[in-house]
XYZ file of C-alpha atoms in Angstrom:
669
model
C 24.041 30.871 -26.648
C 25.554 27.853 -24.638
C 24.573 24.360 -24.978
C 22.631 24.209 -21.879
C 20.687 27.316 -22.960
C 19.862 26.341 -26.542
C 16.260 25.196 -27.199
C 17.326 22.588 -29.210
C 19.599 21.049 -26.311
C 18.342 18.200 -24.202
C 19.561 17.032 -20.671
C 19.117 13.207 -20.445
C 19.340 11.958 -16.844
C 19.400 8.118 -16.315
C 18.872 6.540 -12.971
C 20.254 3.130 -12.443
C 18.636 0.790 -10.151
C 20.263 0.135 -6.696
C 19.716 -3.577 -6.681
C 22.313 -6.304 -6.953
C 23.801 -6.397 -10.540
C 22.120 -3.382 -11.788
C 25.186 -1.660 -12.938
C 26.788 -2.028 -16.292
C 29.986 -1.035 -18.272
C 28.391 -1.756 -21.583
C 28.129 0.939 -24.258
C 24.815 2.677 -24.347
C 23.239 4.325 -27.459
C 19.946 6.166 -27.997
C 18.067 7.447 -30.858
C 15.487 10.075 -30.202
C 12.177 10.460 -32.198
C 9.922 13.386 -32.269
C 6.018 13.921 -32.779
C 6.802 14.816 -36.451
C 8.545 11.479 -37.147
C 11.929 13.094 -37.246
C 14.796 11.159 -35.604
C 18.074 11.965 -34.146
C 21.388 10.427 -35.016
C 22.622 7.278 -33.232
C 23.974 8.917 -29.833
C 26.498 7.417 -27.604
C 25.499 8.023 -24.130
C 29.014 8.511 -22.230
C 30.652 11.098 -20.000
C 34.237 10.425 -20.972
C 36.708 9.953 -17.954
C 33.778 9.111 -15.718
C 32.282 5.569 -14.772
C 28.818 5.874 -15.631
C 25.797 3.631 -14.529
C 26.897 2.582 -11.113
C 24.191 0.870 -8.727
C 21.837 3.690 -7.538
C 23.608 6.486 -9.679
C 21.999 9.433 -11.361
C 23.902 10.123 -14.726
C 23.620 13.284 -16.693
C 24.306 13.835 -20.217
C 23.668 16.568 -22.786
C 22.556 16.079 -26.300
C 22.239 18.591 -29.115
C 19.217 18.061 -31.422
C 18.547 19.084 -34.987
C 16.755 22.674 -35.334
C 13.727 21.027 -36.664
C 13.163 18.601 -33.623
C 9.901 18.876 -31.982
C 8.835 17.184 -28.670
C 10.024 13.788 -28.087
C 7.459 11.075 -28.375
C 9.861 7.920 -27.803
C 13.418 6.807 -27.422
C 15.165 3.942 -28.980
C 17.641 2.508 -26.402
C 20.173 -0.425 -26.401
C 23.571 -1.515 -25.374
C 26.426 -3.371 -26.639
C 28.840 -5.466 -24.748
C 32.482 -3.966 -24.151
C 35.558 -5.446 -25.414
C 36.573 -6.365 -21.708
C 33.432 -6.755 -19.434
C 34.168 -5.566 -15.876
C 31.016 -5.435 -14.336
C 27.929 -6.575 -16.287
C 26.404 -6.133 -19.788
C 22.849 -6.602 -18.209
C 21.698 -3.176 -16.794
C 18.587 -2.230 -14.780
C 17.145 1.377 -15.419
C 14.885 2.768 -13.065
C 13.903 5.905 -14.747
C 15.073 8.142 -17.756
C 14.204 11.948 -17.860
C 14.539 14.474 -20.543
C 14.990 18.113 -19.835
C 14.356 20.460 -22.695
C 16.556 23.456 -23.216
C 16.211 26.698 -21.231
C 12.375 26.066 -21.004
C 13.479 23.180 -18.530
C 10.220 21.352 -19.657
C 10.775 17.753 -18.739
C 9.273 14.414 -19.404
C 9.945 11.183 -17.463
C 10.199 7.740 -18.952
C 9.512 5.048 -16.051
C 11.578 2.351 -17.347
C 12.062 -0.154 -14.588
C 13.463 -2.864 -16.827
C 16.529 -5.100 -17.356
C 18.245 -3.965 -20.392
C 19.915 -6.833 -21.953
C 22.746 -6.375 -24.772
C 21.786 -6.095 -28.182
C 18.180 -5.521 -27.804
C 16.642 -2.317 -28.735
C 14.057 -1.124 -26.569
C 11.396 1.482 -27.329
C 10.459 3.718 -24.433
C 7.686 6.047 -24.184
C 6.927 9.249 -22.004
C 5.175 8.329 -18.870
C 5.125 4.682 -20.070
C 1.519 3.874 -18.738
C -0.657 1.786 -21.147
C -3.244 -1.161 -21.066
C -1.810 -3.986 -23.183
C -4.621 -3.469 -25.898
C -3.535 0.208 -26.264
C 0.483 -0.217 -26.123
C 2.114 0.962 -29.376
C 4.639 -1.899 -28.989
C 2.580 -5.133 -28.115
C 5.617 -7.416 -29.274
C 8.167 -5.727 -26.914
C 5.579 -5.967 -24.041
C 5.071 -9.700 -24.653
C 8.674 -10.548 -24.753
C 9.442 -8.817 -21.674
C 6.586 -10.665 -19.986
C 8.159 -13.825 -21.184
C 11.595 -12.797 -19.739
C 10.101 -12.078 -16.468
C 8.331 -15.554 -16.288
C 11.841 -16.990 -16.779
C 13.420 -15.159 -13.927
C 10.094 -15.425 -11.559
C 10.378 -19.529 -12.094
C 7.889 -21.152 -9.641
C 8.006 -24.165 -7.493
C 4.977 -25.895 -6.294
C 4.659 -28.372 -3.362
C 1.121 -30.033 -2.184
C -0.275 -28.257 0.718
C 1.880 -25.126 0.541
C 1.564 -21.854 -1.216
C 3.494 -21.340 -4.539
C 6.934 -19.909 -4.059
C 10.048 -18.906 -6.119
C 12.620 -21.369 -7.089
C 15.347 -18.705 -7.033
C 15.094 -15.213 -5.715
C 15.575 -12.588 -8.617
C 18.167 -10.029 -8.101
C 15.714 -7.075 -8.328
C 13.753 -8.593 -5.449
C 16.811 -8.875 -3.005
C 17.109 -6.529 0.030
C 19.172 -3.371 -0.784
C 22.414 -3.001 1.069
C 20.930 -0.427 3.365
C 17.914 -2.497 4.387
C 19.688 -5.795 4.761
C 22.251 -3.845 7.186
C 19.487 -2.458 9.252
C 17.913 -5.892 9.753
C 20.689 -7.690 10.694
C 22.252 -4.825 13.102
C 18.932 -4.868 14.984
C 19.047 -8.531 15.425
C 22.609 -8.824 16.716
C 22.216 -5.756 18.879
C 19.486 -7.602 20.471
C 21.107 -10.712 20.603
C 24.159 -9.397 22.466
C 22.324 -7.342 24.953
C 20.165 -10.536 25.638
C 23.387 -12.462 26.225
C 24.742 -9.869 28.641
C 21.485 -10.034 30.628
C 21.615 -13.837 30.776
C 25.147 -13.536 32.268
C 24.013 -10.982 34.887
C 20.682 -11.956 35.920
C 19.832 -15.049 38.073
C 17.253 -17.710 36.928
C 13.366 -17.204 37.131
C 12.562 -17.709 40.913
C 9.772 -15.095 40.948
C 7.915 -12.873 38.614
C 9.796 -9.661 39.442
C 12.808 -11.625 37.943
C 11.352 -10.956 34.443
C 11.975 -7.251 34.685
C 15.779 -7.693 35.073
C 16.191 -8.540 31.155
C 15.170 -5.356 29.970
C 17.122 -2.282 29.718
C 16.456 1.423 28.864
C 18.748 1.435 25.957
C 18.363 -1.516 23.439
C 15.682 -3.417 24.999
C 12.647 -1.373 26.467
C 10.193 -3.004 28.772
C 7.091 -4.045 26.854
C 4.007 -2.056 28.217
C 2.093 -5.042 28.762
C 4.468 -5.897 31.697
C 2.546 -3.425 33.738
C -0.974 -5.198 33.420
C -0.608 -8.329 31.561
C -2.713 -10.039 34.413
C -5.630 -7.372 34.249
C -8.739 -8.976 32.912
C -9.504 -5.676 31.141
C -6.222 -6.198 29.392
C -7.086 -9.677 28.375
C -10.269 -8.390 26.820
C -8.313 -5.299 25.348
C -5.865 -7.886 23.519
C -8.883 -9.444 21.531
C -9.869 -6.079 20.204
C -6.462 -4.389 19.597
C -3.804 -6.995 20.102
C -1.902 -8.966 17.483
C -5.020 -10.987 16.777
C -7.972 -8.427 16.637
C -9.988 -10.524 14.089
C -11.449 -13.506 16.048
C -13.923 -11.842 18.328
C -17.614 -12.422 17.492
C -20.878 -11.116 18.753
C -22.539 -13.916 20.811
C -26.276 -14.370 19.931
C -26.571 -17.781 21.392
C -24.207 -19.686 23.821
C -22.359 -22.271 21.757
C -23.619 -25.610 22.607
C -20.110 -27.028 23.272
C -19.417 -24.406 26.003
C -20.409 -25.924 29.407
C -22.050 -22.684 30.935
C -25.244 -22.181 32.582
C -26.867 -19.111 34.296
C -26.333 -20.324 37.887
C -22.605 -20.861 37.248
C -22.033 -17.409 35.483
C -24.223 -15.482 37.944
C -21.423 -14.455 40.210
C -19.458 -12.807 37.200
C -22.258 -10.910 35.453
C -22.606 -8.019 37.509
C -26.613 -8.458 38.068
C -27.158 -9.419 34.506
C -28.329 -12.642 32.958
C -26.575 -14.279 29.912
C -29.825 -13.721 27.877
C -29.779 -10.041 29.017
C -26.346 -9.644 27.787
C -27.251 -11.213 24.407
C -30.113 -9.011 23.939
C -28.128 -5.690 24.831
C -25.242 -6.900 22.335
C -22.682 -6.954 25.148
C -21.880 -10.687 25.276
C -19.065 -11.896 22.783
C -17.162 -15.136 22.233
C -13.990 -16.487 20.496
C -13.587 -20.042 19.311
C -10.279 -21.404 18.240
C -11.454 -24.582 17.073
C -9.095 -24.593 14.186
C -6.488 -25.675 16.547
C -7.998 -29.044 17.627
C -5.644 -31.734 16.857
C -2.816 -29.644 15.439
C 0.465 -31.288 15.681
C 2.974 -29.991 18.397
C 5.930 -30.777 20.268
C 5.523 -34.381 22.022
C 6.536 -33.016 25.357
C 4.198 -29.911 25.357
C 0.494 -29.299 25.167
C -1.551 -27.146 23.031
C -5.317 -26.269 23.375
C -8.264 -25.156 21.218
C -10.058 -22.875 23.577
C -13.564 -21.348 23.565
C -14.103 -18.017 25.591
C -16.944 -15.877 26.558
C -16.519 -12.129 26.994
C -18.682 -9.359 28.649
C -18.655 -5.655 28.029
C -18.756 -4.207 31.394
C -20.174 -0.856 32.721
C -16.901 0.917 31.528
C -17.398 -0.324 28.194
C -14.119 -2.531 28.497
C -14.255 -6.144 27.482
C -13.336 -8.631 29.921
C -13.308 -12.427 30.041
C -15.948 -14.173 31.989
C -15.403 -17.784 31.112
C -12.509 -19.951 29.337
C -13.004 -23.479 28.315
C -9.513 -24.799 27.034
C -10.621 -27.752 24.987
C -13.601 -28.187 22.448
C -15.170 -31.091 23.860
C -17.084 -31.100 27.136
C -15.714 -33.463 29.728
C -14.644 -33.830 33.575
C -11.149 -32.842 32.659
C -12.273 -29.762 30.665
C -13.757 -27.236 33.348
C -15.049 -23.723 32.500
C -12.387 -21.535 34.220
C -14.194 -18.306 35.850
C -12.680 -15.094 37.230
C -13.952 -16.104 40.445
C -11.589 -19.101 40.539
C -8.182 -19.234 42.526
C -5.840 -16.463 41.261
C -3.306 -18.862 40.049
C -5.842 -21.092 38.115
C -7.383 -18.011 36.586
C -3.959 -16.693 35.626
C -2.727 -20.083 33.900
C -6.305 -20.345 32.036
C -5.664 -16.957 30.560
C -1.900 -17.793 29.553
C -3.047 -21.258 27.892
C -5.711 -19.226 25.907
C -3.077 -16.760 24.798
C -0.803 -19.651 23.812
C -3.389 -20.967 21.506
C -4.133 -17.365 20.271
C -0.430 -16.680 19.722
C -0.010 -19.933 17.730
C -2.954 -18.774 15.458
C -1.793 -15.300 15.070
C 1.849 -16.260 14.070
C 0.751 -18.946 11.761
C -2.582 -17.773 10.011
C -2.916 -14.093 10.969
C 0.571 -12.999 10.333
C 2.365 -15.422 8.115
C -0.583 -17.047 6.124
C -2.773 -14.318 5.580
C -0.301 -11.378 4.767
C 3.214 -13.069 3.907
C 2.197 -15.979 2.022
C -1.177 -14.696 0.711
C 0.238 -11.849 -0.954
C 3.158 -13.848 -2.281
C 0.469 -15.579 -4.634
C -0.759 -12.145 -5.684
C 2.786 -10.647 -6.317
C 4.264 -13.604 -8.122
C 1.169 -13.863 -10.377
C 1.397 -10.032 -11.077
C 5.292 -10.342 -12.145
C 4.494 -13.199 -14.273
C 1.623 -11.615 -16.260
C 1.663 -8.052 -15.982
C 3.782 -5.601 -17.815
C 5.895 -2.887 -16.017
C 4.009 -0.553 -18.261
C 0.575 -1.453 -17.083
C -1.174 1.057 -14.704
C -2.146 -1.781 -12.177
C 1.553 -2.734 -11.872
C 2.528 0.731 -11.284
C -0.063 1.219 -8.375
C 0.774 -2.016 -6.789
C 4.622 -2.027 -7.120
C 5.299 0.192 -3.981
C 3.327 -2.212 -1.959
C 5.515 -5.250 -3.191
C 8.868 -3.933 -1.724
C 10.882 -6.927 -0.363
C 8.060 -9.137 0.163
C 9.634 -11.999 -1.743
C 13.066 -11.272 -0.154
C 11.609 -11.433 3.379
C 9.706 -14.580 2.586
C 12.792 -16.217 1.212
C 14.771 -15.229 4.295
C 12.027 -16.543 6.622
C 11.822 -20.043 4.753
C 15.797 -20.132 5.095
C 16.016 -18.893 8.735
C 12.839 -18.699 10.670
C 10.528 -21.391 9.405
C 13.222 -23.875 8.095
C 13.508 -27.392 9.833
C 15.230 -26.681 13.076
C 15.191 -23.146 12.714
C 14.005 -20.296 15.277
C 10.069 -21.197 15.143
C 10.784 -24.647 15.843
C 12.788 -23.755 18.802
C 10.265 -21.020 20.178
C 6.870 -22.227 19.153
C 5.071 -25.231 20.766
C 3.359 -26.055 17.431
C 6.889 -25.730 15.507
C 6.944 -25.148 11.736
C 4.798 -28.417 11.033
C 2.126 -27.134 13.078
C 2.399 -23.900 11.689
C 1.818 -25.002 8.134
C -0.748 -27.322 9.253
C -2.751 -24.295 10.433
C -2.069 -22.205 7.333
C -3.306 -24.971 5.206
C -6.435 -25.603 7.376
C -7.366 -21.969 7.331
C -6.683 -21.429 3.766
C -9.573 -23.896 2.863
C -12.168 -21.578 4.092
C -10.582 -18.216 3.637
C -12.306 -16.017 0.868
C -10.453 -12.990 -0.803
C -13.211 -10.886 -1.363
C -15.229 -11.225 2.019
C -12.443 -12.100 4.461
C -9.945 -9.831 3.088
C -12.425 -6.841 3.086
C -12.486 -5.338 6.318
C -16.001 -4.188 6.337
C -17.499 -7.639 5.145
C -15.240 -9.204 7.855
C -16.682 -7.046 10.727
C -20.200 -7.747 9.391
C -19.626 -11.450 9.429
C -18.571 -11.436 12.970
C -21.356 -8.883 13.581
C -19.094 -6.484 15.249
C -19.384 -3.669 12.520
C -21.624 -1.567 14.434
C -19.583 1.159 16.227
C -21.661 1.275 19.221
C -21.035 -2.545 19.727
C -17.445 -2.589 21.150
C -16.850 0.937 21.352
C -13.219 0.607 22.237
C -12.543 -1.609 19.060
C -9.953 0.868 17.581
C -8.598 -1.669 15.111
C -11.913 -1.886 13.614
C -12.434 2.038 13.461
C -9.016 2.655 12.193
C -9.217 -0.213 9.656
C -12.357 0.914 8.088
C -11.082 4.585 7.604
C -7.948 3.361 6.042
C -9.581 0.936 3.519
C -11.968 3.618 2.572
C -9.069 5.776 1.794
C -7.126 3.173 -0.043
C -10.418 2.273 -2.188
C -10.949 5.881 -2.986
C -7.275 6.117 -4.266
C -7.757 2.986 -6.209
C -10.942 3.952 -7.807
C -9.869 7.278 -8.948
C -6.786 5.799 -10.480
C -8.602 2.915 -12.298
C -11.154 5.309 -13.628
C -8.408 7.171 -15.581
C -7.383 4.096 -17.773
C -10.593 2.094 -17.914
C -13.260 3.833 -19.526
C -15.848 0.978 -19.285
C -16.186 -2.772 -18.565
C -14.930 -3.729 -22.033
C -11.536 -2.428 -21.220
C -11.257 -4.726 -18.088
C -12.440 -7.802 -20.073
C -10.256 -7.053 -23.079
C -7.168 -6.635 -20.817
C -5.470 -9.990 -21.287
C -2.804 -9.156 -18.748
C -5.163 -8.582 -15.949
C -7.255 -11.756 -17.113
C -4.124 -13.792 -16.951
C -3.012 -12.273 -13.646
C -6.495 -13.268 -12.052
C -6.486 -16.692 -13.715
C -3.151 -17.572 -12.534
C -3.821 -16.656 -8.904
C -7.305 -18.136 -8.542
C -7.993 -21.524 -7.018
C -7.879 -24.208 -9.701
C -4.669 -22.981 -11.118
C -2.120 -25.759 -10.452
C -1.640 -25.445 -6.653
C -1.563 -22.718 -4.238
C -4.186 -20.738 -5.740
C -6.641 -18.512 -3.790
C -10.288 -18.766 -3.058
C -13.017 -16.189 -3.343
C -11.713 -14.415 -6.462
C -14.315 -13.719 -9.392
C -14.526 -16.890 -11.574
C -15.897 -17.551 -15.041
C -16.051 -21.089 -16.726
C -13.995 -22.516 -13.867
C -11.179 -20.210 -13.930
C -10.438 -16.675 -12.709
C -11.896 -13.923 -14.820
C -12.372 -9.999 -14.105
C -15.424 -9.029 -15.675
C -15.832 -5.222 -14.245
C -14.040 -2.189 -12.920
C -15.601 -2.863 -9.665
C -14.242 -6.293 -9.247
C -10.745 -4.885 -10.317
C -11.016 -1.898 -7.920
C -11.884 -4.264 -4.954
C -8.983 -6.661 -5.486
C -6.607 -3.873 -5.846
C -7.785 -2.101 -2.675
C -7.807 -5.379 -0.718
C -4.122 -6.289 -1.796
C -2.833 -2.782 -0.856
C -4.692 -2.962 2.373
C -3.419 -6.455 3.143
C 0.219 -5.289 2.281
C 0.016 -2.405 4.475
C -2.706 -2.077 7.103
C -3.325 -5.852 7.609
C 0.254 -6.654 7.930
C 1.037 -3.655 10.154
C -1.770 -4.713 12.644
C -0.535 -8.252 12.932
C 3.129 -7.444 12.922
C 4.320 -4.135 14.688
C 2.713 -5.221 17.956
C 4.719 -8.404 18.451
C 7.395 -7.179 20.792
C 4.971 -5.499 22.843
C 2.856 -8.568 23.241
C 5.326 -11.354 23.087
C 8.214 -9.549 24.702
C 7.048 -10.185 28.258
C 6.767 -13.989 28.640
C 3.513 -14.222 30.836
C 1.626 -11.942 28.553
C 1.511 -13.876 25.207
C 3.448 -17.105 25.440
C 4.560 -19.196 22.639
C 5.270 -22.032 24.690
C 4.076 -23.346 28.209
C 6.223 -26.045 29.824
C 3.889 -27.435 32.341
C 0.999 -29.863 31.254
C -2.267 -28.487 30.259
C -4.766 -27.014 32.974
C -7.283 -29.763 33.368
C -8.803 -28.945 37.036
C -9.311 -26.148 39.463
C -6.835 -27.240 42.121
C -5.199 -23.983 43.540
C -1.981 -22.783 41.686
C 0.711 -20.457 43.025
C 3.245 -17.905 41.594
C 5.655 -20.936 41.401
C 3.313 -22.724 39.105
C 3.147 -19.671 36.693
C 6.994 -19.464 36.753
C 7.162 -23.210 35.942
C 5.046 -22.693 32.967
C 6.495 -19.812 31.176
C 9.491 -20.328 28.873
C 13.005 -20.743 30.449
C 15.574 -17.843 30.247
C 17.092 -19.131 26.914
C 13.873 -19.563 25.306
C 12.722 -15.958 26.434
C 15.889 -14.479 24.958
C 15.239 -16.007 21.558
C 11.489 -14.705 21.824
C 12.763 -11.313 22.601
C 15.222 -11.363 19.999
C 12.704 -12.744 17.231
C 9.883 -10.356 18.142
C 12.033 -7.353 18.474
C 13.430 -7.782 14.992
C 9.919 -8.553 13.459
C 8.667 -5.488 15.101
C 11.178 -3.151 13.593
C 10.126 -0.828 10.584
C 12.866 0.219 8.299
C 10.828 1.413 5.203
C 8.661 4.427 4.494
C 5.166 5.013 5.838
C 1.969 4.433 3.603
C 1.912 6.739 0.885
C 5.323 7.930 0.985
C 6.742 5.557 -1.445
C 10.260 4.325 -1.588
C 10.274 4.335 -5.200
C 7.807 6.559 -7.381
C 6.085 4.429 -10.141
C 3.332 6.764 -11.224
C 4.517 9.747 -13.565
C 1.636 10.003 -15.467
C 0.418 13.691 -15.192
C -2.999 12.445 -15.241
C -2.715 10.067 -12.411
C -0.145 12.065 -9.934
C -3.095 13.797 -8.647
C -4.458 10.688 -7.187
C -1.215 10.029 -5.217
C -1.596 13.637 -3.836
C -5.047 13.085 -2.808
C -4.310 9.738 -1.177
C -1.544 11.354 0.816
C -3.796 14.138 2.085
C -6.409 11.651 3.233
C -3.759 9.822 4.995
C -2.647 12.936 6.645
C -6.407 13.605 7.793
C -6.686 10.127 9.371
C -3.458 10.270 10.980
C -4.556 13.728 12.571
C -7.815 12.149 13.771
C -6.227 8.962 15.259
C -3.916 11.062 17.258
C -6.462 13.340 18.662
C -8.351 10.226 19.912
C -5.263 8.646 21.360
C -4.529 11.736 23.455
C -7.615 10.890 25.397
C -6.839 7.020 25.862
C -5.173 5.318 28.681
C -3.843 2.805 26.251
C -3.200 4.646 22.843
C -3.732 2.578 19.785
C -1.070 3.718 17.493
C -0.150 0.850 15.253
C -2.827 1.747 12.425
C -1.771 5.590 12.438
C -0.695 6.079 8.860
C 2.663 7.258 9.539
C 3.253 3.843 11.395
C 2.267 1.645 8.563
C 4.806 0.689 5.922
C 3.744 0.503 2.304
C 4.761 -3.103 2.118
C 5.502 -6.471 3.856
C 9.063 -5.963 4.116
C 9.874 -7.662 7.574
């Protein structure tokens, strides 16, 4: 009988990680232990005349075991430095798999660790334990201490916590990094070419000349950017779909009355619209007093919207400043075309400033950075919570590091294209974080309830709401079934010191940069129930996937046409109703160079180069008890996707961004 056919032979498969520095030329040794406490000899894992353990490689080795050897219960693994070190003695193992003889029965050891020379590691099948149940607590503690060394933190007042240095295993893979830069420079080149061959802005039609069928497609909004129904649609299903609120009384600072509004209410009164739940408003008060470029203006608008007879949301009043005054009129759809057009553009400038700063960067990238850093520094890779969250942390720290170096650095692209610049952006983020609550604002159902737009009969074309709730419920179901496998009762949660350390380190009050709205006890973060844990995990996964997708992947469609969702307006703030012309609109929008920068930035940010939700780039869950949870999750997502596609086929403007196949697992761009 050949070695591969023998019942006492084992095939050992080792997958080396694909991150920078993962390869090794160290000598690798293993000892296998069985369920009867038998052990193999010390085995050198090596294929002669082959360079094993390259980055991303799967290496296979054949091992012969004693006749009496039963099922493998653990593996002892270590490395020893070579005499001549050509690559590195430190090695990152992704997974290790044993396949037994002719039965082909396999068991997986999800390692996901840096293996350091001369340290003996004990590896277990499926490797999923709460810390209180781990058979090797000392090894686990030592690994967390090591993670804290490489995930070293930096605090600065008024800013979220961040890394001092990006660890190697958080860096972009070579493939992903190339995809990012190839898109960026392809766009820049085409923009440069169009700048050479296109005349300067003289009329609105000239804007169409910067778009090409290949490379830069024309944003859909270019066809209807000036329609009132589109302006209303942006509040529901655009980049910032989380500001619209049901209006139950007219805000006192909004200078409107029945006589003024009568021509735009289609025979209704304001009170009738309120009673019928067909009146809505937005208030961007947070922008009042925000710093911005001296030569430009910004505003903090309030706007009223009405649901018309076609159930379309349309604007009926826009006040660009918070305080009533002679130089702060209420703009109406019945005003001069140019005046009303510019009023909507000024509103959208404020909304885009809020979107980029708070909705996008602040409440996805930076918020989740706090969660992910606390995870790495406090929770073992053997923990079930780590395994369910890991696919949703992919490249987050890398893209944030890139953003701080390139996009939001002093003098960087944000300073160049946004009227508020990086200083205004971080001022907005700081202001918004003071009142943001993790468990209420991060939970979609609670957020919709707080804005009183949770009823599907209210705003029937609020597709962002409908899709978000379906997806959150699916994510919660997935998390709940998974957590129930590992936590039998509440005591398992309170006795889990890794989870307690995690929640404590990311809750408000822990040094700087903590989060509000997490469960607390005795003045510090504390998890007391399975339900609290489930909600925090579901909100985290939802934010990393669904919330970020909604805020991020419509950017090119919204910002890519300069009159639709401007980042800068070059003329003074509109303060009267003197008639305006197309020339006034042209004078206000960003010039050609600024437009090209915006097109470049938003096209890059709108590209998705990672897998869709549930289709994980790396599998972390191998425990046979838990793999069914992943399968059920994928089935739920498929059902939701099918439903969204059926609905979209009936719509003039399909809302596709929250179709699960279009939602990446993580914040990786």
